[in-house]
Amino acid sequence: MATYKAPLRDIRFVLNEVLADSEPLPIDEEYGPETADAILEAAAQICEEVLQPLNRSGDEEGSVLENGVVRTPKGFKEAYEAFREGGWVGMPCAVEDGGQGMPRLLHNVVKEMFCSANLAFGMFPGLSNGAYAAIRAHAVDELKRAYLPKLATGEWTGTMCLTEPQCGTDLGLIRTKAVPKGDGSYAITGTKIFISCGDHDFTDNIVHLVLAKLPDAPEGVRGISLFLVPKRLPMADGKPGVHNGVSTCALEHKMGIKASPTCVLNFENSVGWLVGGAHKGMRCMFTMMNEARLSVGMQGLGLAEVAYQNARDYAKERTQGRSVSGTKDAAKSADPIIVHPDVRKNLLSIRSFTEGARVMAYWTGRLLDEAEKHPDAARREAADELVQLLTPVVKAYLTDQGFASTVTAQQVYGGHGYIREHGVEQFVRDARIAQIYEGTNGIQALDLVGRKLPQNMGRLLRRFFHPVDAFIQANSTDPKLVEFVMPTAKAFAKLQQATAQLAERGLKDPEEAVSGATDYLRLFGHVVMAFLWCRMVKLAQAKIAAGQDADGFYAAKVMTARFFTERVLPETDTLFRTVLAGRKTLMEMPAEAF
Amino acid sequence: MATYKAPLRDIRFVLNEVLADSEPLPIDEEYGPETADAILEAAAQICEEVLQPLNRSGDEEGSVLENGVVRTPKGFKEAYEAFREGGWVGMPCAVEDGGQGMPRLLHNVVKEMFCSANLAFGMFPGLSNGAYAAIRAHAVDELKRAYLPKLATGEWTGTMCLTEPQCGTDLGLIRTKAVPKGDGSYAITGTKIFISCGDHDFTDNIVHLVLAKLPDAPEGVRGISLFLVPKRLPMADGKPGVHNGVSTCALEHKMGIKASPTCVLNFENSVGWLVGGAHKGMRCMFTMMNEARLSVGMQGLGLAEVAYQNARDYAKERTQGRSVSGTKDAAKSADPIIVHPDVRKNLLSIRSFTEGARVMAYWTGRLLDEAEKHPDAARREAADELVQLLTPVVKAYLTDQGFASTVTAQQVYGGHGYIREHGVEQFVRDARIAQIYEGTNGIQALDLVGRKLPQNMGRLLRRFFHPVDAFIQANSTDPKLVEFVMPTAKAFAKLQQATAQLAERGLKDPEEAVSGATDYLRLFGHVVMAFLWCRMVKLAQAKIAAGQDADGFYAAKVMTARFFTERVLPETDTLFRTVLAGRKTLMEMPAEAF
């Protein structure tokens, strides 16, 4: 059976040391290290004691559809009750709505834990948070008053209803219709698929945010509107009343996240209210979607972390063979497999990812706080732009590497990793979805190359390139850092060159830029990681030099950074070449020759 | 639902063109192109019409254990009957034993088809073939007479019983005991796990080949012996008689290959006979194991092929978005997704693998024929040594790339790839085991670097390096080949350098060599592929120049080769560096710091 312990030591390092040089914010006074610590320990407790123990049974049992009603696996409803009562649903929601109003940074930390402990469960509050954000940003006051407190307290949950059988990526093709009823409301009719947590038995109402087209809608994505459609219409007292024509036709049978009900929802003249203005649906949708993309990145991190913990424990316990450098544990008939270089390579490849990705993810959380709460508008804008740039990288790089990490962890177990009881194969199956949903990772790459790079004449990009450049300038001559900073500088130079060339070629032929997009995003991700590893090493070496490393935490950081620099970062050489391989290698083959 | 069509056009290309310059063998007269074609079409038919339609239902239903008896999924027993009657089990077995005595080359082709159509089913005959080979090579005549015809005709099936709870890789630790009964037989007692096809309802007897220790056995792998232990003891007339104390305690619940029963087998004073002499078990085991490793490589190829076919069909049918170079199908509301560069990148990455891997796998089959049937002993030895060298590469490279290919195919489907009904997620789950069983891919890398490279002072290696070198010398100035041959030459030079450095460092510190092993194997695999792609391009360009490419088959070969050369082969730059990154990056961290 898999286990999980929240990695609080490393989390504290990121919060209190790596991110300590962030822009100060007023909210910091309320959420100093001690308060944060208390929150994290409480989160760790519910994750370790309530959510994780349900992870495998949830996978075995799955959510099921019985007589049109979705039943979640045993224990999930009770866990949700405890979760909701603990205030965990409303962490990022405003206090005035009954939420906790906590920093986004802390929310990101806790999200990592939810994903490690029980991804399928963690999707429920994640979707509620997305719906909350969209309503708060775009709905009229009346809707806000009626729905925000329900979502912030977790009394009701939320969904995103975008996909239809004929369209996922290309939302311009949706067919769901919204007809004005004359009283300010609309009759929504259509079928939506892949609706995560579209129905369940946790709460007695669900708030669907549904993309649909008004009768006079223009073609394509410019004709999409967003509607709030409750499963049951609230009565005057706010309690759920009559059913609103939303039915669950089917649950998908999936590779993983089986406890999370993925619904086919049918809307039949369901009453809905416009959110964000006619034909403005895409903008509102992106409020949810950007939120969701960052959360999905956390899923890659969270699953890699729990997979690492279990593979590491297995590698220390399982004895098999002898070290090639000579017997390590003569009292036993074989050495623990952690003596073998390839087992260590597997473990370090995961760990060099999780520890870097943790900084990337939390940093993004901190930037969200800055973007919302910094007193200086220019700093708010700067932070917001950097988040925009990093969003596709966090989503795609963290989920690609997260999935690869679960596969690598499974390999450490040998044949036992293929057997369900060890739990690691579930991590692989669960992690796989994160590369796909909320925009496949190919779509993230198009967002990065096609939208984020050219935006404001490259200003978003400079929000990242400038600090990297400054760090390299300031630290390249430090003899203790040179083995890390120089390879980072080289990789960064390759990223800059690749960026310039893609931009130039893209101007002549957009397909040239697009043909390098996925490898470019990966190159970008490696450079972000290298930059963050350099910053970690610098802090770690200062601690070591000051004699403050009794438990070897900082020494291990330096060693993990070395693994990343010498065994992972060299991929940038290859990526630089494949980013620039151009359209011909992809486009010359006629479609019929495939 | 997934579909499958045997890729006969490409198979013929490999058999009749790419491998046409192989050493001629006497068996070629009997199995010329027309005979081979008839066999392949018959194999395609049973794969497409009988085995593939059971693939998904087999996964859904799985094999189950009921009252100590294993029941395979619906239709499997009947399929086996048809399969057996068609003579497919005995393809590689001797005619004198009731087998077909066909070339190993043709058997490899057909194995690819079995793996594509229904991997879980294909494991049954595969294991029978392994048991047959071990008995034929090592058993006394009495055992051969009693068991070989049963295995060759498929009347009974075979297993390999190696693993125990405390040991898989490290077989020196086995505890199963064999006590002489005084009549030439032995009483076998112990528990074996992970026994593929260890029990089932296909046949009324099963021939287990069991590793056990004699009472006077030396410690470790030198004390292991192999025993033939039938599930039921044959009576005088050869029919199965009384049960022999072999019981199925449990079936494993696995990530994939669910129709294949993975058994925990208990042997309780089961009667067995020694195969291959006391304490000579490892050598006999390797007869089965080398066979199995090559077959497992085919599994990576087979699943990648079927995943490609389905993803390609989906990419041509599914419409979503518009080509960035302008609308391609104005009559539809969107273009087929095969217009998008990233979708093509996914498809070509699979195809550039399958088409190269097919040559690698079939070439190995041809070398096995040469090693067995060439009239010249020196040629037999040369072929055998090259097979020995290539075995770990075929096993690990083809299964790593095979798994990656199924994941890539799944990505083409977007969210639909995560849903079970499309069948592609099953390919991912099934493909995963091939990287693990019959020696994890990490173990294959140790075999390559630790055993195959140094063997006979590097002679095995030269069996591969010399023809590559000769090809490069002969073709590097051909202007039509230069874009393929030059990158291959560079990658080959890197492989040679890496080999020399690993050998040199390994002499001083074996851990230095071992620390680069997995990346070295991957580098090696890329170079084998590059060499084979060059040979294919040369043939294709000659056909194109001769005006013999009406259907564009050869033009597509050249384009696929270009994709491989420009988008896959560049990884050799990175691998060269990581192979030589050395032990420090893996070994410096203390075990307790993990």
PDB file of N, CA and C in Angstrom, chain A residues 165-168 170 253 255-256 312 316 318 320-321 342 344 351 407 410-411 418 420 429 432 435 515 518 562 567 570 573-574 577 582 585-586 588-589 591 593-594, chain B residues 165-168 170 253 255-256 312 316 318 320-321 342 344 351 407 410-411 418 420 429 432 435 515 518 562 567 570 573-574 577 582 585-586 588-589 593-594:
ATOM      1  N   PRO A 165     -19.391  16.618 -27.662  1.00  0.00           N
ATOM      2  CA  PRO A 165     -18.832  15.501 -28.431  1.00  0.00           C
ATOM      3  C   PRO A 165     -18.018  15.952 -29.634  1.00  0.00           C
ATOM      4  N   GLN A 166     -18.466  16.979 -30.328  1.00  0.00           N
ATOM      5  CA  GLN A 166     -17.782  17.387 -31.555  1.00  0.00           C
ATOM      6  C   GLN A 166     -16.688  18.418 -31.300  1.00  0.00           C
ATOM      7  N   CYS A 167     -16.505  18.866 -30.050  1.00  0.00           N
ATOM      8  CA  CYS A 167     -15.452  19.856 -29.831  1.00  0.00           C
ATOM      9  C   CYS A 167     -14.927  19.882 -28.416  1.00  0.00           C
ATOM     10  N   GLY A 168     -13.603  19.988 -28.352  1.00  0.00           N
ATOM     11  CA  GLY A 168     -12.923  20.151 -27.078  1.00  0.00           C
ATOM     12  C   GLY A 168     -12.022  21.363 -27.179  1.00  0.00           C
ATOM     13  N   ASP A 170     -11.474  23.136 -29.833  1.00  0.00           N
ATOM     14  CA  ASP A 170     -12.036  24.142 -30.730  1.00  0.00           C
ATOM     15  C   ASP A 170     -13.442  24.514 -30.272  1.00  0.00           C
ATOM     16  N   HIS A 253     -15.770   5.676 -18.498  1.00  0.00           N
ATOM     17  CA  HIS A 253     -14.851   4.708 -17.905  1.00  0.00           C
ATOM     18  C   HIS A 253     -13.453   5.102 -18.325  1.00  0.00           C
ATOM     19  N   MET A 255      -9.024   5.656 -17.716  1.00  0.00           N
ATOM     20  CA  MET A 255      -7.762   5.015 -17.346  1.00  0.00           C
ATOM     21  C   MET A 255      -7.452   5.211 -15.868  1.00  0.00           C
ATOM     22  N   GLY A 256      -7.783   6.385 -15.343  1.00  0.00           N
ATOM     23  CA  GLY A 256      -7.458   6.704 -13.950  1.00  0.00           C
ATOM     24  C   GLY A 256      -8.442   7.715 -13.386  1.00  0.00           C
ATOM     25  N   ARG A 312      11.258   5.550  -3.111  1.00  0.00           N
ATOM     26  CA  ARG A 312      12.429   5.679  -2.229  1.00  0.00           C
ATOM     27  C   ARG A 312      12.345   4.677  -1.079  1.00  0.00           C
ATOM     28  N   LYS A 316      14.871   1.450  -0.369  1.00  0.00           N
ATOM     29  CA  LYS A 316      15.658   1.277   0.862  1.00  0.00           C
ATOM     30  C   LYS A 316      15.361  -0.053   1.548  1.00  0.00           C
ATOM     31  N   ARG A 318      13.819  -2.986  -0.111  1.00  0.00           N
ATOM     32  CA  ARG A 318      13.974  -4.156  -0.970  1.00  0.00           C
ATOM     33  C   ARG A 318      15.453  -4.504  -1.109  1.00  0.00           C
ATOM     34  N   GLN A 320      18.291  -6.822  -3.033  1.00  0.00           N
ATOM     35  CA  GLN A 320      18.425  -7.587  -4.278  1.00  0.00           C
ATOM     36  C   GLN A 320      19.790  -7.278  -4.877  1.00  0.00           C
ATOM     37  N   GLY A 321      20.603  -8.301  -5.048  1.00  0.00           N
ATOM     38  CA  GLY A 321      21.924  -8.091  -5.640  1.00  0.00           C
ATOM     39  C   GLY A 321      22.882  -7.411  -4.674  1.00  0.00           C
ATOM     40  N   ASP A 342      21.548   2.743 -11.156  1.00  0.00           N
ATOM     41  CA  ASP A 342      20.372   3.023 -11.974  1.00  0.00           C
ATOM     42  C   ASP A 342      19.139   3.300 -11.114  1.00  0.00           C
ATOM     43  N   ARG A 344      19.270   4.769  -8.203  1.00  0.00           N
ATOM     44  CA  ARG A 344      19.499   6.143  -7.762  1.00  0.00           C
ATOM     45  C   ARG A 344      19.209   7.145  -8.880  1.00  0.00           C
ATOM     46  N   ARG A 351      13.352  13.389  -8.026  1.00  0.00           N
ATOM     47  CA  ARG A 351      13.556  14.396  -6.984  1.00  0.00           C
ATOM     48  C   ARG A 351      14.076  15.716  -7.536  1.00  0.00           C
ATOM     49  N   VAL A 407       6.137   7.131 -13.863  1.00  0.00           N
ATOM     50  CA  VAL A 407       6.597   5.953 -14.622  1.00  0.00           C
ATOM     51  C   VAL A 407       7.967   5.514 -14.102  1.00  0.00           C
ATOM     52  N   GLN A 410       7.634   3.802 -10.802  1.00  0.00           N
ATOM     53  CA  GLN A 410       7.119   2.442 -11.008  1.00  0.00           C
ATOM     54  C   GLN A 410       8.255   1.498 -11.399  1.00  0.00           C
ATOM     55  N   GLN A 411       9.200   2.003 -12.187  1.00  0.00           N
ATOM     56  CA  GLN A 411      10.316   1.162 -12.640  1.00  0.00           C
ATOM     57  C   GLN A 411      11.175   0.709 -11.463  1.00  0.00           C
ATOM     58  N   TYR A 418       3.995  -3.114 -11.174  1.00  0.00           N
ATOM     59  CA  TYR A 418       2.906  -3.338 -12.144  1.00  0.00           C
ATOM     60  C   TYR A 418       1.662  -3.899 -11.460  1.00  0.00           C
ATOM     61  N   ARG A 420      -1.307  -3.902  -8.707  1.00  0.00           N
ATOM     62  CA  ARG A 420      -2.106  -2.791  -8.189  1.00  0.00           C
ATOM     63  C   ARG A 420      -1.897  -2.522  -6.704  1.00  0.00           C
ATOM     64  N   ARG A 429      -1.463   6.038 -13.818  1.00  0.00           N
ATOM     65  CA  ARG A 429      -2.740   6.216 -14.519  1.00  0.00           C
ATOM     66  C   ARG A 429      -3.377   7.560 -14.198  1.00  0.00           C
ATOM     67  N   ARG A 432      -1.559  10.603 -15.898  1.00  0.00           N
ATOM     68  CA  ARG A 432      -1.658  10.720 -17.356  1.00  0.00           C
ATOM     69  C   ARG A 432      -2.668  11.777 -17.792  1.00  0.00           C
ATOM     70  N   GLN A 435      -1.705  15.660 -18.469  1.00  0.00           N
ATOM     71  CA  GLN A 435      -1.095  16.119 -19.729  1.00  0.00           C
ATOM     72  C   GLN A 435      -2.148  16.425 -20.790  1.00  0.00           C
ATOM     73  N   SER A 515       5.807  24.598 -35.431  1.00  0.00           N
ATOM     74  CA  SER A 515       6.436  23.278 -35.545  1.00  0.00           C
ATOM     75  C   SER A 515       7.492  23.031 -34.477  1.00  0.00           C
ATOM     76  N   THR A 518       6.243  22.547 -29.037  1.00  0.00           N
ATOM     77  CA  THR A 518       6.294  21.673 -27.848  1.00  0.00           C
ATOM     78  C   THR A 518       7.726  21.535 -27.322  1.00  0.00           C
ATOM     79  N   ARG A 562      23.164  19.189  -8.633  1.00  0.00           N
ATOM     80  CA  ARG A 562      24.235  18.683  -9.505  1.00  0.00           C
ATOM     81  C   ARG A 562      23.665  17.625 -10.458  1.00  0.00           C
ATOM     82  N   ARG A 567      22.651  15.843 -15.558  1.00  0.00           N
ATOM     83  CA  ARG A 567      21.923  14.720 -16.158  1.00  0.00           C
ATOM     84  C   ARG A 567      20.590  15.108 -16.801  1.00  0.00           C
ATOM     85  N   PRO A 570      21.350  18.870 -19.790  1.00  0.00           N
ATOM     86  CA  PRO A 570      21.937  18.665 -21.136  1.00  0.00           C
ATOM     87  C   PRO A 570      20.907  18.410 -22.236  1.00  0.00           C
ATOM     88  N   ASP A 573      20.527  20.917 -25.184  1.00  0.00           N
ATOM     89  CA  ASP A 573      21.285  20.852 -26.448  1.00  0.00           C
ATOM     90  C   ASP A 573      20.418  20.266 -27.563  1.00  0.00           C
ATOM     91  N   THR A 574      19.792  19.146 -27.234  1.00  0.00           N
ATOM     92  CA  THR A 574      18.952  18.466 -28.219  1.00  0.00           C
ATOM     93  C   THR A 574      17.726  19.302 -28.555  1.00  0.00           C
ATOM     94  N   ARG A 577      18.171  22.051 -30.997  1.00  0.00           N
ATOM     95  CA  ARG A 577      18.195  21.592 -32.397  1.00  0.00           C
ATOM     96  C   ARG A 577      16.806  21.218 -32.899  1.00  0.00           C
ATOM     97  N   GLY A 582      12.269  22.842 -37.816  1.00  0.00           N
ATOM     98  CA  GLY A 582      11.437  23.461 -38.845  1.00  0.00           C
ATOM     99  C   GLY A 582      10.253  22.634 -39.298  1.00  0.00           C
ATOM    100  N   THR A 585      10.131  18.837 -41.712  1.00  0.00           N
ATOM    101  CA  THR A 585      10.134  17.477 -41.158  1.00  0.00           C
ATOM    102  C   THR A 585       8.741  17.030 -40.712  1.00  0.00           C
ATOM    103  N   LEU A 586       7.840  17.977 -40.497  1.00  0.00           N
ATOM    104  CA  LEU A 586       6.486  17.607 -40.072  1.00  0.00           C
ATOM    105  C   LEU A 586       5.466  17.706 -41.195  1.00  0.00           C
ATOM    106  N   GLU A 588       5.940  17.987 -44.722  1.00  0.00           N
ATOM    107  CA  GLU A 588       6.130  17.567 -46.123  1.00  0.00           C
ATOM    108  C   GLU A 588       5.333  16.315 -46.471  1.00  0.00           C
ATOM    109  N   MET A 589       5.035  15.495 -45.485  1.00  0.00           N
ATOM    110  CA  MET A 589       4.332  14.251 -45.818  1.00  0.00           C
ATOM    111  C   MET A 589       2.856  14.520 -46.092  1.00  0.00           C
ATOM    112  N   ALA A 591      -1.074  14.044 -46.139  1.00  0.00           N
ATOM    113  CA  ALA A 591      -1.919  13.423 -45.110  1.00  0.00           C
ATOM    114  C   ALA A 591      -2.229  11.972 -45.436  1.00  0.00           C
ATOM    115  N   ALA A 593      -0.433   9.838 -46.825  1.00  0.00           N
ATOM    116  CA  ALA A 593       0.713   8.937 -46.667  1.00  0.00           C
ATOM    117  C   ALA A 593       0.894   8.479 -45.223  1.00  0.00           C
ATOM    118  N   PHE A 594       0.117   9.093 -44.305  1.00  0.00           N
ATOM    119  CA  PHE A 594       0.237   8.671 -42.901  1.00  0.00           C
ATOM    120  C   PHE A 594      -0.396   7.302 -42.717  1.00  0.00           C
TER     121      PHE A 594
ATOM    122  N   PRO B 165       8.896 -14.391  -3.925  1.00  0.00           N
ATOM    123  CA  PRO B 165       8.604 -13.104  -3.280  1.00  0.00           C
ATOM    124  C   PRO B 165       9.867 -12.314  -2.920  1.00  0.00           C
ATOM    125  N   GLN B 166      10.898 -12.998  -2.475  1.00  0.00           N
ATOM    126  CA  GLN B 166      12.107 -12.293  -2.025  1.00  0.00           C
ATOM    127  C   GLN B 166      13.111 -12.060  -3.148  1.00  0.00           C
ATOM    128  N   CYS B 167      12.833 -12.575  -4.349  1.00  0.00           N
ATOM    129  CA  CYS B 167      13.819 -12.342  -5.408  1.00  0.00           C
ATOM    130  C   CYS B 167      13.231 -12.396  -6.803  1.00  0.00           C
ATOM    131  N   GLY B 168      13.708 -11.460  -7.599  1.00  0.00           N
ATOM    132  CA  GLY B 168      13.339 -11.423  -9.010  1.00  0.00           C
ATOM    133  C   GLY B 168      14.617 -11.334  -9.819  1.00  0.00           C
ATOM    134  N   ASP B 170      17.614 -10.989  -8.621  1.00  0.00           N
ATOM    135  CA  ASP B 170      18.720 -11.674  -7.953  1.00  0.00           C
ATOM    136  C   ASP B 170      18.318 -13.121  -7.664  1.00  0.00           C
ATOM    137  N   HIS B 253      -3.504  -8.666  -9.456  1.00  0.00           N
ATOM    138  CA  HIS B 253      -4.290  -7.615 -10.110  1.00  0.00           C
ATOM    139  C   HIS B 253      -3.318  -6.611 -10.662  1.00  0.00           C
ATOM    140  N   MET B 255      -1.826  -3.646 -13.724  1.00  0.00           N
ATOM    141  CA  MET B 255      -2.132  -2.438 -14.489  1.00  0.00           C
ATOM    142  C   MET B 255      -2.694  -2.780 -15.871  1.00  0.00           C
ATOM    143  N   GLY B 256      -2.169  -3.824 -16.468  1.00  0.00           N
ATOM    144  CA  GLY B 256      -2.576  -4.194 -17.822  1.00  0.00           C
ATOM    145  C   GLY B 256      -2.402  -5.682 -18.054  1.00  0.00           C
ATOM    146  N   ARG B 312      -3.507   7.545 -36.008  1.00  0.00           N
ATOM    147  CA  ARG B 312      -3.523   8.100 -37.374  1.00  0.00           C
ATOM    148  C   ARG B 312      -4.963   8.197 -37.896  1.00  0.00           C
ATOM    149  N   LYS B 316      -7.078  11.682 -38.777  1.00  0.00           N
ATOM    150  CA  LYS B 316      -7.642  11.986 -40.100  1.00  0.00           C
ATOM    151  C   LYS B 316      -9.141  12.251 -40.040  1.00  0.00           C
ATOM    152  N   ARG B 318     -11.018  13.158 -36.967  1.00  0.00           N
ATOM    153  CA  ARG B 318     -11.420  14.175 -36.017  1.00  0.00           C
ATOM    154  C   ARG B 318     -11.144  15.563 -36.581  1.00  0.00           C
ATOM    155  N   GLN B 320     -11.049  19.636 -35.890  1.00  0.00           N
ATOM    156  CA  GLN B 320     -10.934  20.549 -34.751  1.00  0.00           C
ATOM    157  C   GLN B 320      -9.943  21.638 -35.126  1.00  0.00           C
ATOM    158  N   GLY B 321     -10.388  22.871 -35.109  1.00  0.00           N
ATOM    159  CA  GLY B 321      -9.492  23.979 -35.433  1.00  0.00           C
ATOM    160  C   GLY B 321      -9.184  24.057 -36.922  1.00  0.00           C
ATOM    161  N   ASP B 342       1.839  19.686 -34.433  1.00  0.00           N
ATOM    162  CA  ASP B 342       2.140  18.885 -33.245  1.00  0.00           C
ATOM    163  C   ASP B 342       1.518  17.495 -33.341  1.00  0.00           C
ATOM    164  N   ARG B 344       1.122  15.866 -36.142  1.00  0.00           N
ATOM    165  CA  ARG B 344       2.032  15.168 -37.055  1.00  0.00           C
ATOM    166  C   ARG B 344       3.324  14.767 -36.348  1.00  0.00           C
ATOM    167  N   ARG B 351       5.930   6.560 -35.853  1.00  0.00           N
ATOM    168  CA  ARG B 351       6.213   5.843 -37.096  1.00  0.00           C
ATOM    169  C   ARG B 351       7.702   5.733 -37.388  1.00  0.00           C
ATOM    170  N   VAL B 407       1.948   6.176 -25.397  1.00  0.00           N
ATOM    171  CA  VAL B 407       1.584   7.405 -24.673  1.00  0.00           C
ATOM    172  C   VAL B 407       1.385   8.549 -25.676  1.00  0.00           C
ATOM    173  N   GLN B 410      -1.855   8.131 -27.505  1.00  0.00           N
ATOM    174  CA  GLN B 410      -2.960   8.530 -26.623  1.00  0.00           C
ATOM    175  C   GLN B 410      -3.133  10.049 -26.639  1.00  0.00           C
ATOM    176  N   GLN B 411      -2.017  10.768 -26.695  1.00  0.00           N
ATOM    177  CA  GLN B 411      -2.076  12.232 -26.678  1.00  0.00           C
ATOM    178  C   GLN B 411      -2.802  12.769 -27.915  1.00  0.00           C
ATOM    179  N   TYR B 418      -8.179   9.124 -23.023  1.00  0.00           N
ATOM    180  CA  TYR B 418      -8.166   8.710 -21.611  1.00  0.00           C
ATOM    181  C   TYR B 418      -9.356   7.808 -21.274  1.00  0.00           C
ATOM    182  N   ARG B 420     -11.756   4.586 -21.818  1.00  0.00           N
ATOM    183  CA  ARG B 420     -11.424   3.198 -22.145  1.00  0.00           C
ATOM    184  C   ARG B 420     -11.964   2.746 -23.491  1.00  0.00           C
ATOM    185  N   ARG B 429      -1.297   0.800 -20.958  1.00  0.00           N
ATOM    186  CA  ARG B 429      -1.180  -0.064 -19.771  1.00  0.00           C
ATOM    187  C   ARG B 429      -0.504  -1.391 -20.117  1.00  0.00           C
ATOM    188  N   ARG B 432       3.363  -1.040 -20.773  1.00  0.00           N
ATOM    189  CA  ARG B 432       4.217  -0.714 -19.624  1.00  0.00           C
ATOM    190  C   ARG B 432       4.963  -1.927 -19.080  1.00  0.00           C
ATOM    191  N   GLN B 435       8.662  -3.037 -20.325  1.00  0.00           N
ATOM    192  CA  GLN B 435       9.885  -2.398 -19.829  1.00  0.00           C
ATOM    193  C   GLN B 435      10.370  -3.046 -18.533  1.00  0.00           C
ATOM    194  N   SER B 515      27.158   3.520 -14.099  1.00  0.00           N
ATOM    195  CA  SER B 515      26.392   4.762 -13.930  1.00  0.00           C
ATOM    196  C   SER B 515      25.948   5.371 -15.258  1.00  0.00           C
ATOM    197  N   THR B 518      22.240   2.897 -18.641  1.00  0.00           N
ATOM    198  CA  THR B 518      20.928   3.032 -19.299  1.00  0.00           C
ATOM    199  C   THR B 518      20.975   4.045 -20.442  1.00  0.00           C
ATOM    200  N   ARG B 562      13.842  11.310 -42.559  1.00  0.00           N
ATOM    201  CA  ARG B 562      14.242  12.697 -42.293  1.00  0.00           C
ATOM    202  C   ARG B 562      13.751  13.128 -40.905  1.00  0.00           C
ATOM    203  N   ARG B 567      14.805  14.940 -35.836  1.00  0.00           N
ATOM    204  CA  ARG B 567      14.036  15.172 -34.600  1.00  0.00           C
ATOM    205  C   ARG B 567      14.284  14.124 -33.516  1.00  0.00           C
ATOM    206  N   PRO B 570      19.062  13.669 -32.800  1.00  0.00           N
ATOM    207  CA  PRO B 570      19.812  14.661 -32.027  1.00  0.00           C
ATOM    208  C   PRO B 570      19.888  14.356 -30.519  1.00  0.00           C
ATOM    209  N   ASP B 573      23.317  13.679 -28.831  1.00  0.00           N
ATOM    210  CA  ASP B 573      24.192  14.711 -28.242  1.00  0.00           C
ATOM    211  C   ASP B 573      24.069  14.704 -26.725  1.00  0.00           C
ATOM    212  N   THR B 574      22.815  14.713 -26.275  1.00  0.00           N
ATOM    213  CA  THR B 574      22.563  14.743 -24.839  1.00  0.00           C
ATOM    214  C   THR B 574      23.017  13.448 -24.185  1.00  0.00           C
ATOM    215  N   ARG B 577      26.613  13.095 -23.414  1.00  0.00           N
ATOM    216  CA  ARG B 577      27.028  13.806 -22.189  1.00  0.00           C
ATOM    217  C   ARG B 577      26.579  13.087 -20.926  1.00  0.00           C
ATOM    218  N   GLY B 582      29.072  10.285 -15.189  1.00  0.00           N
ATOM    219  CA  GLY B 582      29.857   9.626 -14.144  1.00  0.00           C
ATOM    220  C   GLY B 582      29.103   9.283 -12.876  1.00  0.00           C
ATOM    221  N   THR B 585      27.421  12.000  -9.724  1.00  0.00           N
ATOM    222  CA  THR B 585      26.066  12.563  -9.710  1.00  0.00           C
ATOM    223  C   THR B 585      25.033  11.571  -9.154  1.00  0.00           C
ATOM    224  N   LEU B 586      25.364  10.288  -9.145  1.00  0.00           N
ATOM    225  CA  LEU B 586      24.416   9.289  -8.622  1.00  0.00           C
ATOM    226  C   LEU B 586      24.797   8.802  -7.231  1.00  0.00           C
ATOM    227  N   GLU B 588      27.063  10.168  -4.845  1.00  0.00           N
ATOM    228  CA  GLU B 588      27.559  10.979  -3.728  1.00  0.00           C
ATOM    229  C   GLU B 588      26.519  11.146  -2.620  1.00  0.00           C
ATOM    230  N   MET B 589      25.248  11.029  -2.951  1.00  0.00           N
ATOM    231  CA  MET B 589      24.244  11.261  -1.912  1.00  0.00           C
ATOM    232  C   MET B 589      24.151  10.055  -0.979  1.00  0.00           C
ATOM    233  N   ALA B 593      19.857  10.222   2.874  1.00  0.00           N
ATOM    234  CA  ALA B 593      19.419  11.550   2.411  1.00  0.00           C
ATOM    235  C   ALA B 593      18.344  11.457   1.333  1.00  0.00           C
ATOM    236  N   PHE B 594      18.081  10.250   0.855  1.00  0.00           N
ATOM    237  CA  PHE B 594      17.027  10.109  -0.165  1.00  0.00           C
ATOM    238  C   PHE B 594      15.654  10.276   0.484  1.00  0.00           C
TER     239      PHE B 594
END
